[in-house]
PDB file of C-alpha atoms and ligand atoms in Angstrom:
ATOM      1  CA  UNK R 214      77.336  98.770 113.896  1.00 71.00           C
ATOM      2  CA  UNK R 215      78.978  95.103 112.926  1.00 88.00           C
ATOM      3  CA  UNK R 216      80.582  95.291 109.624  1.00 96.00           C
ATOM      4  CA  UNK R 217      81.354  91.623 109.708  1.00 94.00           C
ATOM      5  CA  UNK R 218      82.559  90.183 106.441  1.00 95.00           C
ATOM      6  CA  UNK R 219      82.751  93.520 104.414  1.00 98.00           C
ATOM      7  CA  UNK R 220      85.822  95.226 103.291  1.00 98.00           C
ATOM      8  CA  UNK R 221      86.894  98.699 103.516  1.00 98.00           C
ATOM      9  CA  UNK R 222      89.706 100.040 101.705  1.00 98.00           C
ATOM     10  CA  UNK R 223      91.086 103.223 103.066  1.00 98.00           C
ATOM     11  CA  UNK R 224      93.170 104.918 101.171  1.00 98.00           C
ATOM     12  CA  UNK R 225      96.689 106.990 102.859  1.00 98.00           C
ATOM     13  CA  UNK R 226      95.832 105.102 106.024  1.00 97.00           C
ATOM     14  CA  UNK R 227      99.527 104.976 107.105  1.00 96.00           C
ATOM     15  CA  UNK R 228      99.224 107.954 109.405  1.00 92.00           C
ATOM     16  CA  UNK R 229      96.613 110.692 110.011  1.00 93.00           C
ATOM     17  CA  UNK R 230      92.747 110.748 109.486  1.00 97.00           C
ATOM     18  CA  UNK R 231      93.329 107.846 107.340  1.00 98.00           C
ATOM     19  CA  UNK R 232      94.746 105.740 110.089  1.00 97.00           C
ATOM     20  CA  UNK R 233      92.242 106.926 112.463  1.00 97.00           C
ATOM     21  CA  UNK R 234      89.199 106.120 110.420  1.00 98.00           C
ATOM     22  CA  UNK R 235      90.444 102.667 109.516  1.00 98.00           C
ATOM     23  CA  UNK R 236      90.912 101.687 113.221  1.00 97.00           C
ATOM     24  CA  UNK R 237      87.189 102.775 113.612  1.00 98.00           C
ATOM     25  CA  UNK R 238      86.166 100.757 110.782  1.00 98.00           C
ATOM     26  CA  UNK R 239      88.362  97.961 112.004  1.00 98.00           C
ATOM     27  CA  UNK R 240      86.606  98.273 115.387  1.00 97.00           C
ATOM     28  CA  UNK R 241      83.172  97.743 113.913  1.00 97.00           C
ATOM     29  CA  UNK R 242      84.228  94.616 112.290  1.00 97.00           C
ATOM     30  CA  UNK R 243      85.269  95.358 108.771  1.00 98.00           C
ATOM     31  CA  UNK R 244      88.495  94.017 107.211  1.00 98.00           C
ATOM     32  CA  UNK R 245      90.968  96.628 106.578  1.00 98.00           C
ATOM     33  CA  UNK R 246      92.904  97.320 103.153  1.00 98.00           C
ATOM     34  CA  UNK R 247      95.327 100.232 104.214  1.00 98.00           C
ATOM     35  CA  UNK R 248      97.311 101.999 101.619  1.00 98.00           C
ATOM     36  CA  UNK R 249      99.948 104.997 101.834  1.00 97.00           C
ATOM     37  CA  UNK R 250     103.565 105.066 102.012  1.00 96.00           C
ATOM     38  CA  UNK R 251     106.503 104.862 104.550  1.00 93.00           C
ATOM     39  CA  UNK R 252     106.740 102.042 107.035  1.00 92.00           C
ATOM     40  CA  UNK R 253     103.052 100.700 107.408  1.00 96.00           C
ATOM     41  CA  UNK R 254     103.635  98.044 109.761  1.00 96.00           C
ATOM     42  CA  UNK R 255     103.035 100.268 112.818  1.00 95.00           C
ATOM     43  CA  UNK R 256      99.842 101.044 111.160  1.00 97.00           C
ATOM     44  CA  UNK R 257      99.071  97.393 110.576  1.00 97.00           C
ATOM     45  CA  UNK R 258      99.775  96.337 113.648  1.00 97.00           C
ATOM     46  CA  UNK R 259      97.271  99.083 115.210  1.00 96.00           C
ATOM     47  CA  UNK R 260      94.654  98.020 113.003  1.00 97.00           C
ATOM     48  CA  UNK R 261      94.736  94.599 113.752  1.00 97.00           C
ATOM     49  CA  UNK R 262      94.670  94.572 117.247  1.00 97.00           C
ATOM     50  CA  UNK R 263      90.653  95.168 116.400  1.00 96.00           C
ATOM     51  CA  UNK R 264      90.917  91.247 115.402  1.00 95.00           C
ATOM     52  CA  UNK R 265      90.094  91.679 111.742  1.00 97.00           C
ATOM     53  CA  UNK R 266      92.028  90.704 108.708  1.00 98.00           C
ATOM     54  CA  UNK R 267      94.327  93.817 107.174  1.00 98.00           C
ATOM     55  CA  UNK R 268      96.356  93.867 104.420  1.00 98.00           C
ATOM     56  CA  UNK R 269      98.365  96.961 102.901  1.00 98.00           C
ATOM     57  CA  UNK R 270      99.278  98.138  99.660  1.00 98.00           C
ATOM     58  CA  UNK R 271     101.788 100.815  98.512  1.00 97.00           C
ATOM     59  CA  UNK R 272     100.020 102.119  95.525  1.00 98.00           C
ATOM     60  CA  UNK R 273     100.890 105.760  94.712  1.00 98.00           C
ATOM     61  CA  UNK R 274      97.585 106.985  93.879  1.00 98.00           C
ATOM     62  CA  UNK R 275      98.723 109.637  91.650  1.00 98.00           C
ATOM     63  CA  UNK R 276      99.644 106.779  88.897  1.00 98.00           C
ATOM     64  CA  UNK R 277      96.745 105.134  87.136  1.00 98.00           C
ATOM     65  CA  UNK R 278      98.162 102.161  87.083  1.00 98.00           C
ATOM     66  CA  UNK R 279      99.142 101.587  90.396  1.00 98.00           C
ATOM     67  CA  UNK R 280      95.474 102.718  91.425  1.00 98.00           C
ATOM     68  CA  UNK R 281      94.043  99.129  89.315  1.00 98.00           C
ATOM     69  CA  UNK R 282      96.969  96.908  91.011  1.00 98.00           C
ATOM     70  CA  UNK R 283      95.450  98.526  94.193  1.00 98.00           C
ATOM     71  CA  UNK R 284      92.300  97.339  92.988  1.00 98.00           C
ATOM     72  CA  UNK R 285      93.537  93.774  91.642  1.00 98.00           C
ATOM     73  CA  UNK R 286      94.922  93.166  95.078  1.00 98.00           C
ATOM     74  CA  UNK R 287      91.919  93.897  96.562  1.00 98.00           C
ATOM     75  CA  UNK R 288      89.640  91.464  94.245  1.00 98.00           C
ATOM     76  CA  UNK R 289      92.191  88.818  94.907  1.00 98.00           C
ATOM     77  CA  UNK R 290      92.935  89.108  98.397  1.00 98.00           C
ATOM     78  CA  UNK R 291      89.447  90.354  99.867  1.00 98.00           C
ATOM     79  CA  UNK R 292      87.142  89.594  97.206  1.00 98.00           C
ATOM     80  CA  UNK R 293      86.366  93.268  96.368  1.00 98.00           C
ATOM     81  CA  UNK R 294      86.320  96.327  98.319  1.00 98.00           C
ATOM     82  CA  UNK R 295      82.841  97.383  99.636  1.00 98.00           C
ATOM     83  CA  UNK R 296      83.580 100.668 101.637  1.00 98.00           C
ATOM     84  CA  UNK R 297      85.960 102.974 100.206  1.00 99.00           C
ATOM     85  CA  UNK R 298      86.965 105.974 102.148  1.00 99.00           C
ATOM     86  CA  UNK R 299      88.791 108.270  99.099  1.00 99.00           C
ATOM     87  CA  UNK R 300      91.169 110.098 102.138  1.00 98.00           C
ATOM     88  CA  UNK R 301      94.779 110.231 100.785  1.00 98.00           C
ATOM     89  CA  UNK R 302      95.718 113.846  99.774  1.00 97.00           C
ATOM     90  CA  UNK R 303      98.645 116.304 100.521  1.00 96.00           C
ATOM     91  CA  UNK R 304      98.822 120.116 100.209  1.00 95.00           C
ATOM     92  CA  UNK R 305     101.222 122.649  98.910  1.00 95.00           C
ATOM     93  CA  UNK R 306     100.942 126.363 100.276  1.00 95.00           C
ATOM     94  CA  UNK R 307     101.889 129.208  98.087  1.00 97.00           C
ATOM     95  CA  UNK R 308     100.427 132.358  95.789  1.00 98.00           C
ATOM     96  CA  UNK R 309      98.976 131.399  92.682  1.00 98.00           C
ATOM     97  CA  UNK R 310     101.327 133.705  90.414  1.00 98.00           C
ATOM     98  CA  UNK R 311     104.162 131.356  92.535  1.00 98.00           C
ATOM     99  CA  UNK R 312     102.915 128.176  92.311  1.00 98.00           C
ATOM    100  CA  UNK R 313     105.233 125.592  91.124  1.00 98.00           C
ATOM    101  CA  UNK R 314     103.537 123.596  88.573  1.00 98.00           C
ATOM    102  CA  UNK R 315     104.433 120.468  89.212  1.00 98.00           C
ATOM    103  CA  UNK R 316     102.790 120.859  92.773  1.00 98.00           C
ATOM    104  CA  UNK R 317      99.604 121.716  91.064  1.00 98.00           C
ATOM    105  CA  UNK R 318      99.552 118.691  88.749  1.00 98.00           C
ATOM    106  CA  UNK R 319     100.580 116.598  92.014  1.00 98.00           C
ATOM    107  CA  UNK R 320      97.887 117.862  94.638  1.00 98.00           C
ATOM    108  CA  UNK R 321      95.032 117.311  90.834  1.00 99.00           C
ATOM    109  CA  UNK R 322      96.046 113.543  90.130  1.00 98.00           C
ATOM    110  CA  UNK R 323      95.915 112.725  94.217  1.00 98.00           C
ATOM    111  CA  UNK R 324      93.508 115.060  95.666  1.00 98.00           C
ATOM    112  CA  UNK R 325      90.840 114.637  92.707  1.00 99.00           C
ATOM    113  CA  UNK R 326      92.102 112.129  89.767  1.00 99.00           C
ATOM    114  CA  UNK R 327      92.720 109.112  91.911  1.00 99.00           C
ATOM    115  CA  UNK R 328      88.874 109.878  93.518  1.00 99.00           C
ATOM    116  CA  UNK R 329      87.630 109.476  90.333  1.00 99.00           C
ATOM    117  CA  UNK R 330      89.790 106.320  89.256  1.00 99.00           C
ATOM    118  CA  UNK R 331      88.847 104.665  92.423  1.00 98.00           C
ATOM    119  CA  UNK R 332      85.381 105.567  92.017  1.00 99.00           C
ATOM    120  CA  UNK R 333      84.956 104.243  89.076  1.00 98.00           C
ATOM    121  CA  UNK R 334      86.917 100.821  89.722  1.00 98.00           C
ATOM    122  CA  UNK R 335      85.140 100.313  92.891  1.00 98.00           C
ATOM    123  CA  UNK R 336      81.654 100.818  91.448  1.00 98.00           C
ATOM    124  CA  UNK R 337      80.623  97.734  89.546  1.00 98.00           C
ATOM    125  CA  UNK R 338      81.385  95.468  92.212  1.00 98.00           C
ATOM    126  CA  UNK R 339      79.697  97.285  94.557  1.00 98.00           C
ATOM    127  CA  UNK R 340      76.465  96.991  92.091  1.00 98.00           C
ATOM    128  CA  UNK R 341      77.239  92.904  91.792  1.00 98.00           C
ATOM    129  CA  UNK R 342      77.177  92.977  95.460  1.00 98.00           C
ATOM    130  CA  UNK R 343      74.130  95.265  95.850  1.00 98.00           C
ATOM    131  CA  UNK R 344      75.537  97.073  98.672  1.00 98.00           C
ATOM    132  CA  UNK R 345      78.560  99.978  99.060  1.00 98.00           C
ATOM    133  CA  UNK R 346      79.468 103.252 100.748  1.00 98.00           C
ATOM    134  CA  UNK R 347      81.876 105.162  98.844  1.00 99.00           C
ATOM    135  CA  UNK R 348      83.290 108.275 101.169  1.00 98.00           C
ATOM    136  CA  UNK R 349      85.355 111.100 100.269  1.00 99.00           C
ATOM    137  CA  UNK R 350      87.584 112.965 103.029  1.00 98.00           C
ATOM    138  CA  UNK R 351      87.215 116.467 100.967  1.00 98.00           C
ATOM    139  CA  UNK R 352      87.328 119.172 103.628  1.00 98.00           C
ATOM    140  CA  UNK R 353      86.037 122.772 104.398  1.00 98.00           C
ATOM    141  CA  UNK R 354      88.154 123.981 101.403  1.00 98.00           C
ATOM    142  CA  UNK R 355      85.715 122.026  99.294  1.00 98.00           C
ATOM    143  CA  UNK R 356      83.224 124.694 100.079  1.00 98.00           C
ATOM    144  CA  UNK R 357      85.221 127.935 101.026  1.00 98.00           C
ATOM    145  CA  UNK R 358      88.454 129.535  99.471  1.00 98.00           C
ATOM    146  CA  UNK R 359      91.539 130.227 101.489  1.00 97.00           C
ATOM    147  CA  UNK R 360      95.005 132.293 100.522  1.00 97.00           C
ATOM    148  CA  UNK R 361      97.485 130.544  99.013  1.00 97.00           C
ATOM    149  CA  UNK R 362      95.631 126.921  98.778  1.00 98.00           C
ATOM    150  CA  UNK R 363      94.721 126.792  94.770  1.00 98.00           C
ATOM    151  CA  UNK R 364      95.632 123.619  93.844  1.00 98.00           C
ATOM    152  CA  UNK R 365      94.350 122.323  97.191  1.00 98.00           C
ATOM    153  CA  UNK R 366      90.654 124.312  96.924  1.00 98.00           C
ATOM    154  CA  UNK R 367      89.982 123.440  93.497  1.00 99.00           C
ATOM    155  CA  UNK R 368      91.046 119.806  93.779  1.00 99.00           C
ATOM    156  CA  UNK R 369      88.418 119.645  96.845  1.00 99.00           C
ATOM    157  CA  UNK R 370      85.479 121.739  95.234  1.00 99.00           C
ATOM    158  CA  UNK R 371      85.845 118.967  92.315  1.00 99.00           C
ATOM    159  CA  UNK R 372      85.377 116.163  94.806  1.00 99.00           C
ATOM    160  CA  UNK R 373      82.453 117.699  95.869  1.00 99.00           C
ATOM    161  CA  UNK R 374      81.481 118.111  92.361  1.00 99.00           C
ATOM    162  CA  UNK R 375      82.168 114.063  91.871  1.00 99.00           C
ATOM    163  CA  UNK R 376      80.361 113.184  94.814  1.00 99.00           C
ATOM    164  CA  UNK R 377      76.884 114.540  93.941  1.00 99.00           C
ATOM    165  CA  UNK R 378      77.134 112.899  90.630  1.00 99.00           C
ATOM    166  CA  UNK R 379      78.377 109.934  91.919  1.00 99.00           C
ATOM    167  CA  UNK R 380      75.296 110.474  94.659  1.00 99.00           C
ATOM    168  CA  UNK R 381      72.651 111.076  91.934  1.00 98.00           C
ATOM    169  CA  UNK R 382      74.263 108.121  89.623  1.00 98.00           C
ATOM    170  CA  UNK R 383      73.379 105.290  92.765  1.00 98.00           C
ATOM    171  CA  UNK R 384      70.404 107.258  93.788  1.00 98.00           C
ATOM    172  CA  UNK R 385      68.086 104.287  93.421  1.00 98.00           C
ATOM    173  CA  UNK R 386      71.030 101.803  94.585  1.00 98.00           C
ATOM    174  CA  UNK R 387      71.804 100.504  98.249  1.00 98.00           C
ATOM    175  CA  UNK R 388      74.874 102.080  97.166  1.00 98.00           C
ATOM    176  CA  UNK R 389      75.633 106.057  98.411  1.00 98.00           C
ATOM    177  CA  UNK R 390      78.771 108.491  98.006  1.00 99.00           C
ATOM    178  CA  UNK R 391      79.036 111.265 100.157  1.00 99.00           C
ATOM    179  CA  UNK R 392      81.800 113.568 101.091  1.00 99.00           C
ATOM    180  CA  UNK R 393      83.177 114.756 104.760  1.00 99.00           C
ATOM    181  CA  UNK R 394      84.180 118.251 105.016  1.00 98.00           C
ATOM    182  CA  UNK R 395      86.939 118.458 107.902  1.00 98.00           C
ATOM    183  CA  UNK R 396      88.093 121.549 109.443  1.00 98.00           C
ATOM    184  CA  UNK R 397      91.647 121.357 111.025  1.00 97.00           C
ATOM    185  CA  UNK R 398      92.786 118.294 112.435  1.00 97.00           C
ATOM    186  CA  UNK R 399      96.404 117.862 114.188  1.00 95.00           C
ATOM    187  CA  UNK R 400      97.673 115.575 111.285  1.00 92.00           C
ATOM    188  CA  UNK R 401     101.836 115.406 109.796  1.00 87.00           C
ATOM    189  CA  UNK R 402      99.712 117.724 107.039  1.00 84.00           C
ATOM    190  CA  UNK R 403      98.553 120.246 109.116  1.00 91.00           C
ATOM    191  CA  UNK R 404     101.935 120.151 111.928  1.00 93.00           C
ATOM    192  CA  UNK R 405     103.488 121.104 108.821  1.00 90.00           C
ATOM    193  CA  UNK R 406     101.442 124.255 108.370  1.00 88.00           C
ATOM    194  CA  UNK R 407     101.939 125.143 112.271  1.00 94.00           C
ATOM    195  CA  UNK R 408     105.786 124.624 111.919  1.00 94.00           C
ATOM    196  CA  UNK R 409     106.173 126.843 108.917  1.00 91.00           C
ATOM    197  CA  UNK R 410     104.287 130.033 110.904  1.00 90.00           C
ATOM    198  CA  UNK R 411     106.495 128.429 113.885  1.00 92.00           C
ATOM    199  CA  UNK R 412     110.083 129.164 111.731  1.00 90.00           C
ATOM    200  CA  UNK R 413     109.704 132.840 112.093  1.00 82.00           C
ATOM    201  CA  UNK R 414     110.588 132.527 115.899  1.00 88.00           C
ATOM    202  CA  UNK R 415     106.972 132.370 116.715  1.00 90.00           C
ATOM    203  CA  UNK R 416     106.164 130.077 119.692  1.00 93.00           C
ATOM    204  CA  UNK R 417     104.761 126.729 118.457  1.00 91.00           C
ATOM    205  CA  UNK R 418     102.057 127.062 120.800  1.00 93.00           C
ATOM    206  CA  UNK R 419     101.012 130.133 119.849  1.00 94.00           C
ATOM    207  CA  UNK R 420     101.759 129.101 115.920  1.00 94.00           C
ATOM    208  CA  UNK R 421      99.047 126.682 117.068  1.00 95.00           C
ATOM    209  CA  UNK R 422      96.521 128.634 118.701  1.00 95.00           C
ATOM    210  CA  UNK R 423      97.198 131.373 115.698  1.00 94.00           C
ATOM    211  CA  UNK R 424      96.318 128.780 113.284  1.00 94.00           C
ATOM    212  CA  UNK R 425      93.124 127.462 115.138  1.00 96.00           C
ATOM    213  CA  UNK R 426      91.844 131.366 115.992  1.00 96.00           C
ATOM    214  CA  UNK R 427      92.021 132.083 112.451  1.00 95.00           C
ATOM    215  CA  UNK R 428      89.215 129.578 111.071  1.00 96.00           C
ATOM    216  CA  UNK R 429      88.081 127.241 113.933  1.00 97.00           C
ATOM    217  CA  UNK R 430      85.719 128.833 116.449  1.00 97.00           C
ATOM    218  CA  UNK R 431      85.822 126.062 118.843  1.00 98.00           C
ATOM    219  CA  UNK R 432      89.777 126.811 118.928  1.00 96.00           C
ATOM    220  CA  UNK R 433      90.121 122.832 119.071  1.00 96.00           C
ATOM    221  CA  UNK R 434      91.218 120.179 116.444  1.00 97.00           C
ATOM    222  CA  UNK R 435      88.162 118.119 114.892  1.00 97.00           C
ATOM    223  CA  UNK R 436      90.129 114.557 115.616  1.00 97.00           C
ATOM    224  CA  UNK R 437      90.626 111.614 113.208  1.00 97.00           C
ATOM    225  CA  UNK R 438      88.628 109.356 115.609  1.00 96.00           C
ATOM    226  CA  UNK R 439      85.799 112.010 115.637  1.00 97.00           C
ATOM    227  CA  UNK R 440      85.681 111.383 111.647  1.00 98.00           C
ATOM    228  CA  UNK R 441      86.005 107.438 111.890  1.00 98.00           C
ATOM    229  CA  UNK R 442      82.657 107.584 113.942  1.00 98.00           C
ATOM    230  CA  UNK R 443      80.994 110.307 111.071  1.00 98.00           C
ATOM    231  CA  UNK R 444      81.957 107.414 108.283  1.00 98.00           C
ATOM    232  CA  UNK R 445      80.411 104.236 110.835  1.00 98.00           C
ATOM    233  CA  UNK R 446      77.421 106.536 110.539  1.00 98.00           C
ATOM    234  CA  UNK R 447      77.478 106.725 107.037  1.00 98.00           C
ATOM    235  CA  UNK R 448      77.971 103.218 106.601  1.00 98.00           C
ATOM    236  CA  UNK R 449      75.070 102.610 108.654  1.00 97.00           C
ATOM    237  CA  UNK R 450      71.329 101.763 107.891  1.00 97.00           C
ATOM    238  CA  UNK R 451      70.590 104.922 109.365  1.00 97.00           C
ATOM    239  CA  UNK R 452      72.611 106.905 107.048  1.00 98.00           C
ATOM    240  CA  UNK R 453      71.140 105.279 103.674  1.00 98.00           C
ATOM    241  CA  UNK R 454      69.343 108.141 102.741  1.00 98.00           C
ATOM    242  CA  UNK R 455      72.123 110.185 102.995  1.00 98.00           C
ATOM    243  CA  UNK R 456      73.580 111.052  99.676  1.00 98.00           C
ATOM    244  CA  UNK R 457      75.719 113.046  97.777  1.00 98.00           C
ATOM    245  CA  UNK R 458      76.302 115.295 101.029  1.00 98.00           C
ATOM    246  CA  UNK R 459      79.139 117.502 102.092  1.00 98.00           C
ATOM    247  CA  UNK R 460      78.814 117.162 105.336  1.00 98.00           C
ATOM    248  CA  UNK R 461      81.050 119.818 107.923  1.00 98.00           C
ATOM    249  CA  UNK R 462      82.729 118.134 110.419  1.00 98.00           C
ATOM    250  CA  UNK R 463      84.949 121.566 111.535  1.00 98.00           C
ATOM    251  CA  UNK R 464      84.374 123.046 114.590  1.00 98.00           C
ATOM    252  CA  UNK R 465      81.933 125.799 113.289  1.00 98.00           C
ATOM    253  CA  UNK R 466      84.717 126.989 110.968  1.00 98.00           C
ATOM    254  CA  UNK R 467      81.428 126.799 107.903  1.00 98.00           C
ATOM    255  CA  UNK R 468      79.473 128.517 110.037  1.00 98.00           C
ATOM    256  CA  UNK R 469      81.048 131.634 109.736  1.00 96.00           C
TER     257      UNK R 469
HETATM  258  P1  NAD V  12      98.661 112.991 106.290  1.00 83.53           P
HETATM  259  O1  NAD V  12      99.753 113.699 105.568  1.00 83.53           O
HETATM  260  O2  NAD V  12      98.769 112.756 107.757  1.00 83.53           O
HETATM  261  O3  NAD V  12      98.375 111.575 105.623  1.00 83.53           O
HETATM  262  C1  NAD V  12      98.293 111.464 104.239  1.00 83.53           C
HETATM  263  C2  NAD V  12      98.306 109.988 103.877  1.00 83.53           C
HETATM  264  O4  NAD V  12      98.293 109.898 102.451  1.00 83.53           O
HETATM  265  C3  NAD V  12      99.552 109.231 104.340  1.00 83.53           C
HETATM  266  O5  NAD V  12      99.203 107.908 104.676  1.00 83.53           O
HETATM  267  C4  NAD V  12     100.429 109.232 103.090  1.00 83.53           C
HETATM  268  O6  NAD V  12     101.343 108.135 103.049  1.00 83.53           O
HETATM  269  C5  NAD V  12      99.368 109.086 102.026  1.00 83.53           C
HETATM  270  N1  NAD V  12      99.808 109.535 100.709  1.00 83.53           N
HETATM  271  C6  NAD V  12     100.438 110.688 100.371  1.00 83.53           C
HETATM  272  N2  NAD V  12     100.673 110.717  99.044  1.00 83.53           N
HETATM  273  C7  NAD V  12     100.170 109.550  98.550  1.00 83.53           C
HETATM  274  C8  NAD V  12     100.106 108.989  97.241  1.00 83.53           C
HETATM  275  N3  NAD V  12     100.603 109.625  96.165  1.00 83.53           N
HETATM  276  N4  NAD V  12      99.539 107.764  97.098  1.00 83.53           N
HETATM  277  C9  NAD V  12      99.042 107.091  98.167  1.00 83.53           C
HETATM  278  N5  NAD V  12      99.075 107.579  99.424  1.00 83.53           N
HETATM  279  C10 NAD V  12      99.633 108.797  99.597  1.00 83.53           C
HETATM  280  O7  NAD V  12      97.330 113.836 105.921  1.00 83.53           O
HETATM  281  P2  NAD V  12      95.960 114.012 106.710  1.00 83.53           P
HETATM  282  O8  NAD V  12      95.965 115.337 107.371  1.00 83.53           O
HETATM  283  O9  NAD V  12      95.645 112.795 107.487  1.00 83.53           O
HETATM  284  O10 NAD V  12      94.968 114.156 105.474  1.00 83.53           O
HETATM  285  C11 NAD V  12      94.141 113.110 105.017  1.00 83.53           C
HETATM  286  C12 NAD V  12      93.031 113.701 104.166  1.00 83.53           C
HETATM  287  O11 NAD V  12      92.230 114.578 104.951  1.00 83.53           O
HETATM  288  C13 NAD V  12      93.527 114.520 102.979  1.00 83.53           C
HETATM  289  O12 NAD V  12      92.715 114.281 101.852  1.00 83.53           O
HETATM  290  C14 NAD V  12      93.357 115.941 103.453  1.00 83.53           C
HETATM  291  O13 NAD V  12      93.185 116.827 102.396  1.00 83.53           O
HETATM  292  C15 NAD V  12      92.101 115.811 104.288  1.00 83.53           C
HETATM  293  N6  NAD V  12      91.915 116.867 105.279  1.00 83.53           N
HETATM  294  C16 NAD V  12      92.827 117.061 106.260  1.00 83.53           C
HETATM  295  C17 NAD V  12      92.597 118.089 107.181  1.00 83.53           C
HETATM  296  C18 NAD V  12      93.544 118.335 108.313  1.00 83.53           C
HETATM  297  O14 NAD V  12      93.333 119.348 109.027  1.00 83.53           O
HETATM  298  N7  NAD V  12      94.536 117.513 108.554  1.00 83.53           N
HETATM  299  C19 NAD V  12      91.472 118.891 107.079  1.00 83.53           C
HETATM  300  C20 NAD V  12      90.576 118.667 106.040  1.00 83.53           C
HETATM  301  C21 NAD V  12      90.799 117.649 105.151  1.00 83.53           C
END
């Protein structure tokens, strides 16, 4: 694929799956806008190495507001954005009876809100432009329950929700949304999970291998690079007729 002159914005692409995918987009040709926080210019400088133009905003996508600067920036600075991958998202672990409130309206305005705003901003230049691929990082808990993940699991069954409509809404449109359904992948989000089961005095290896026996039949991480190459595909001619999908990317964990 050459993705020459188009611009992807990928949203929490300062570490992770975010980070990963935009170097594979990068790769393939397409100008980068990275977002997320902390220090991004190790992250910038890994994109560009690929040779195309990135630029990086600090938007916190959990704030309307900052979502449109995002979106002003990239109008002014890249002339529009034509792929977005919808990726940041964090994750808060804990009983429903026990879960702090504030986490819950936290993991709704990132993990599903700020989908929808960036939908919705990126749309009607993708329509001027007559072309677009709007992708949304959801994951297996967009399609299965698990203990202690509320906030988390609804937030990702709504972006499956948004992403068929979103689908049907561009059916007719060189324009498609579609969502990726991740199982686990070694990520700050998910070394988290390992070193809480870890603080017990539980070997982190075996924290890890616990964690990966419990869901993942393959007993190995899906990888961030593994998911840049699923959203090249999507990008592609060859995945035009692909639309409003949830498509597993999880080691068989959906299979189950
Ligand atoms: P990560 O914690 O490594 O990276 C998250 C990124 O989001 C970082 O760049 C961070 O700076 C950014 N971010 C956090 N809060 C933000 C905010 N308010 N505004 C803007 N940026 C913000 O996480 P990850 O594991 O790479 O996860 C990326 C996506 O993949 C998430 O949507 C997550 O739900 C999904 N996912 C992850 C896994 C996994 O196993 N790691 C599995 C399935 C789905």
């Amino acid at each position: 694929m050459n993705f020459n002159g188009k611009t992807a914005l990928v949203t929490g692409s300062t570490s992770g799956i975010g980070l990963g995918i935009a170097q594979v987009l990068a790769q393939a040709g397409a100008n980068l806008i990275l977002n997320g926080f902390g220090d991004a210019s190790m992250a910038i400088a890994d994109v560009a190495r690929h040779g195309t133009r990135v630029g990086h905003h600090p938007a916190d996508l959990s704030d309307v507001q900052q979502i449109e600067d995002l979106f002003g920036y990239a109008e002014r600075e890249f002339g529009g954005v034509d792929i977005l991958v919808n990726n940041a998202g964090i994750q808060h672990v804990a009983p429903v009876e026990a879960f702090p409130t504030e986490r819950w309206d936290a993991i709704i305005a990132l993990n599903l809100s700020a989908v929808f705003h960036s939908t919705r901003l990126a749309l009607p230049g993708m329509r001027q432009r007559n072309w677009g691929r709007i992708i949304n990082i959801a994951s297996v808990h967009g399609q299965v329950g698990s203990v202690g993940k509320a906030a988390y699991v609804a937030a990702k069954h709504g972006v499956i929700g948004l992403t068929k409509v979103v689908g049907l809404e561009t059916a007719t449109t060189p324009i498609t949304c579609n969502a990726i359904c991740p199982g686990w992948v070694l990520t700050p989000l998910v070394q988290k999970q390992i070193d809480d089961r870890a603080a017990g005095g539980l070997d982190p290896q075996q924290a890890q291998h616990d964690l990966l026996a419990e869901k993942q039949p393959s007993l190995a991480f899906v990888t961030p690079e593994h998911l840049g190459e699923l959203v090249v595909f999507l990008c592609s001619d060859a995945g035009s007729q692909v639309r409003g999908a949830a498509w597993n990317i999880d080691g068989g964990w959906l299979a189950q």
